[in-house]
Amino acid sequence: MRAAMLDADVGDDVYGEDPTTNRLEKICAERMGFEAGLFVASGTQSNLAALLTHCERGDEYIAGQDAHTYRFEGGGGAAFGGIQPQPLPFQSDGTLDLEDVEAAIKPDDYHFARTRLLCLENTQGGRPIGPDYFARARALANRTGLRVHLDGARLFNAVVALGVDVDDITRHCDSVSVCLSKGLGAPVGSVLCGESDFIEAARRWRKVLGGGMRQCGILAAAGIYALEHSVDRLAEDHHRARELAAGLTAAGLVADQRTNMVYVTGVEPGRMRNHMATGGVRVSGPRWVVHLDIDDEDIRHVVATAGGLAADRTSPRPKP
Ligand SMILES: *Cc1c(COP(=O)(O)O)cnc(C)c1O
């Protein structure tokens, strides 16, 4: 990846003249079945540019209560766009109940915000969501005049886990954001994809958000390398996460594996942090994420370090 970055052809992307960035956008769009792509600095910038492009002031988007687009992006849609979120609880499989979604759509009446957009997430908390759900969401959106944005920060984890083609899912969406910098291992960046006029409008918002970059082909080259070399290998991360969950369960902990993540519950986070630090393992909370820099030896070390943690358990096991 570093070698690809070093060798990248560059130009000024603010003028659309960076050949490597153009190539990354094209590769991503084609792979996901869209006309165009837009390289952005982060997943947050990507989702925000999508919100600003789909919605106007006084519009509303429906998202999960724990969705990144609602909970973890600083209220950007409200701060910059005057766009109101309508959060709904996620179901246990990471989907939004489509009856809940339909019931949340506001009537066309000037007392209400205009419900414009449904934001979905895949994987959601590590849970992969298959094409059938997206087909049903699309049907609802068509019937009710909503547009559909997918926060696919970890979409390729879902695709690899489910054994489907990425466009089996993306074809049901109006726009899709994927992160190059999560499991795919690029240092920076996300790509937002959609139809050409949507991406042209999003390009304007990206500039407004301070996201117009210049010789960013150096970064785009890392993204191209990641798409070419790091998608299929996500299966290894999922396998290691399974091994990790099995090892932790054998050590007496409650560990739930979802794609590349393991949720370790029933241990007070402070204790978890302190105990794991004794083995040089830094954890921030219950979600432990496996990625391309973690090998089998690391998994064994983490399991061995977690050995004493079950005895430290202070809070009761969660109900199944
Ligand atoms: C990480 C993440 C994002 C945002 O990505 P950043 O590059 O950190 O801004 C968006 N959505 C989901 C689901 C994520 O996991």
PDB file of N, CA, C and O and ligand atoms in Angstrom, residues 42-44 47 68 73 121 151 153-154 179 182, ligand 1:
ATOM      1  N   SER A  42     -13.657  11.316   5.169  1.00  0.00           N
ATOM      2  CA  SER A  42     -14.055  10.397   6.236  1.00  0.00           C
ATOM      3  C   SER A  42     -15.477   9.909   6.001  1.00  0.00           C
ATOM      4  O   SER A  42     -16.214  10.476   5.185  1.00  0.00           O
ATOM      5  N   GLY A  43     -15.862   8.901   6.768  1.00  0.00           N
ATOM      6  CA  GLY A  43     -17.231   8.397   6.686  1.00  0.00           C
ATOM      7  C   GLY A  43     -18.229   9.436   7.161  1.00  0.00           C
ATOM      8  O   GLY A  43     -19.338   9.553   6.623  1.00  0.00           O
ATOM      9  N   THR A  44     -17.845  10.192   8.169  1.00  0.00           N
ATOM     10  CA  THR A  44     -18.726  11.232   8.695  1.00  0.00           C
ATOM     11  C   THR A  44     -18.978  12.305   7.631  1.00  0.00           C
ATOM     12  O   THR A  44     -20.111  12.732   7.414  1.00  0.00           O
ATOM     13  N   ASN A  47     -21.365  10.779   4.942  1.00  0.00           N
ATOM     14  CA  ASN A  47     -22.768  10.738   5.348  1.00  0.00           C
ATOM     15  C   ASN A  47     -23.368  12.144   5.407  1.00  0.00           C
ATOM     16  O   ASN A  47     -24.518  12.351   5.021  1.00  0.00           O
ATOM     17  N   HIS A  68     -24.906   5.403  13.253  1.00  0.00           N
ATOM     18  CA  HIS A  68     -23.807   6.360  13.196  1.00  0.00           C
ATOM     19  C   HIS A  68     -24.322   7.711  12.715  1.00  0.00           C
ATOM     20  O   HIS A  68     -23.964   8.760  13.255  1.00  0.00           O
ATOM     21  N   GLU A  73     -22.312  11.380  14.856  1.00  0.00           N
ATOM     22  CA  GLU A  73     -21.759  12.322  13.884  1.00  0.00           C
ATOM     23  C   GLU A  73     -22.024  13.766  14.287  1.00  0.00           C
ATOM     24  O   GLU A  73     -22.133  14.657  13.437  1.00  0.00           O
ATOM     25  N   GLU A 121     -27.964   1.172   7.726  1.00  0.00           N
ATOM     26  CA  GLU A 121     -26.551   0.921   8.050  1.00  0.00           C
ATOM     27  C   GLU A 121     -26.259  -0.574   7.858  1.00  0.00           C
ATOM     28  O   GLU A 121     -27.083  -1.409   8.225  1.00  0.00           O
ATOM     29  N   ASP A 151     -25.400   3.881   4.917  1.00  0.00           N
ATOM     30  CA  ASP A 151     -24.104   4.058   5.558  1.00  0.00           C
ATOM     31  C   ASP A 151     -23.452   2.672   5.580  1.00  0.00           C
ATOM     32  O   ASP A 151     -23.695   1.870   6.470  1.00  0.00           O
ATOM     33  N   ALA A 153     -20.292   1.880   5.937  1.00  0.00           N
ATOM     34  CA  ALA A 153     -18.903   1.989   6.404  1.00  0.00           C
ATOM     35  C   ALA A 153     -18.232   0.610   6.348  1.00  0.00           C
ATOM     36  O   ALA A 153     -17.109   0.473   5.894  1.00  0.00           O
ATOM     37  N   ARG A 154     -18.967  -0.402   6.777  1.00  0.00           N
ATOM     38  CA  ARG A 154     -18.439  -1.768   6.784  1.00  0.00           C
ATOM     39  C   ARG A 154     -19.245  -2.679   5.854  1.00  0.00           C
ATOM     40  O   ARG A 154     -19.440  -3.862   6.136  1.00  0.00           O
ATOM     41  N   CYS A 179     -16.413   3.018   3.815  1.00  0.00           N
ATOM     42  CA  CYS A 179     -15.146   3.461   4.410  1.00  0.00           C
ATOM     43  C   CYS A 179     -13.993   2.624   3.849  1.00  0.00           C
ATOM     44  O   CYS A 179     -14.066   1.399   3.840  1.00  0.00           O
ATOM     45  N   LYS A 182     -11.601   1.574   7.459  1.00  0.00           N
ATOM     46  CA  LYS A 182     -11.928   0.651   8.567  1.00  0.00           C
ATOM     47  C   LYS A 182     -11.261  -0.683   8.264  1.00  0.00           C
ATOM     48  O   LYS A 182     -10.048  -0.741   8.163  1.00  0.00           O
TER      49      LYS A 182
HETATM   50  C1  LIG B   1     -16.689   4.582  11.315  1.00  0.00           C
HETATM   51  C2  LIG B   1     -18.085   4.713  10.844  1.00  0.00           C
HETATM   52  C3  LIG B   1     -18.521   5.861  10.193  1.00  0.00           C
HETATM   53  C4  LIG B   1     -17.696   7.131  10.052  1.00  0.00           C
HETATM   54  O1  LIG B   1     -16.445   7.002   9.603  1.00  0.00           O
HETATM   55  P1  LIG B   1     -15.286   8.048   9.998  1.00  0.00           P
HETATM   56  O2  LIG B   1     -14.343   7.836   8.869  1.00  0.00           O
HETATM   57  O3  LIG B   1     -14.765   7.606  11.314  1.00  0.00           O
HETATM   58  O4  LIG B   1     -15.852   9.412  10.032  1.00  0.00           O
HETATM   59  C5  LIG B   1     -19.815   5.897   9.733  1.00  0.00           C
HETATM   60  N1  LIG B   1     -20.645   4.877   9.919  1.00  0.00           N
HETATM   61  C6  LIG B   1     -20.276   3.757  10.551  1.00  0.00           C
HETATM   62  C7  LIG B   1     -21.265   2.650  10.701  1.00  0.00           C
HETATM   63  C8  LIG B   1     -18.977   3.634  11.038  1.00  0.00           C
HETATM   64  O5  LIG B   1     -18.617   2.516  11.669  1.00  0.00           O
END
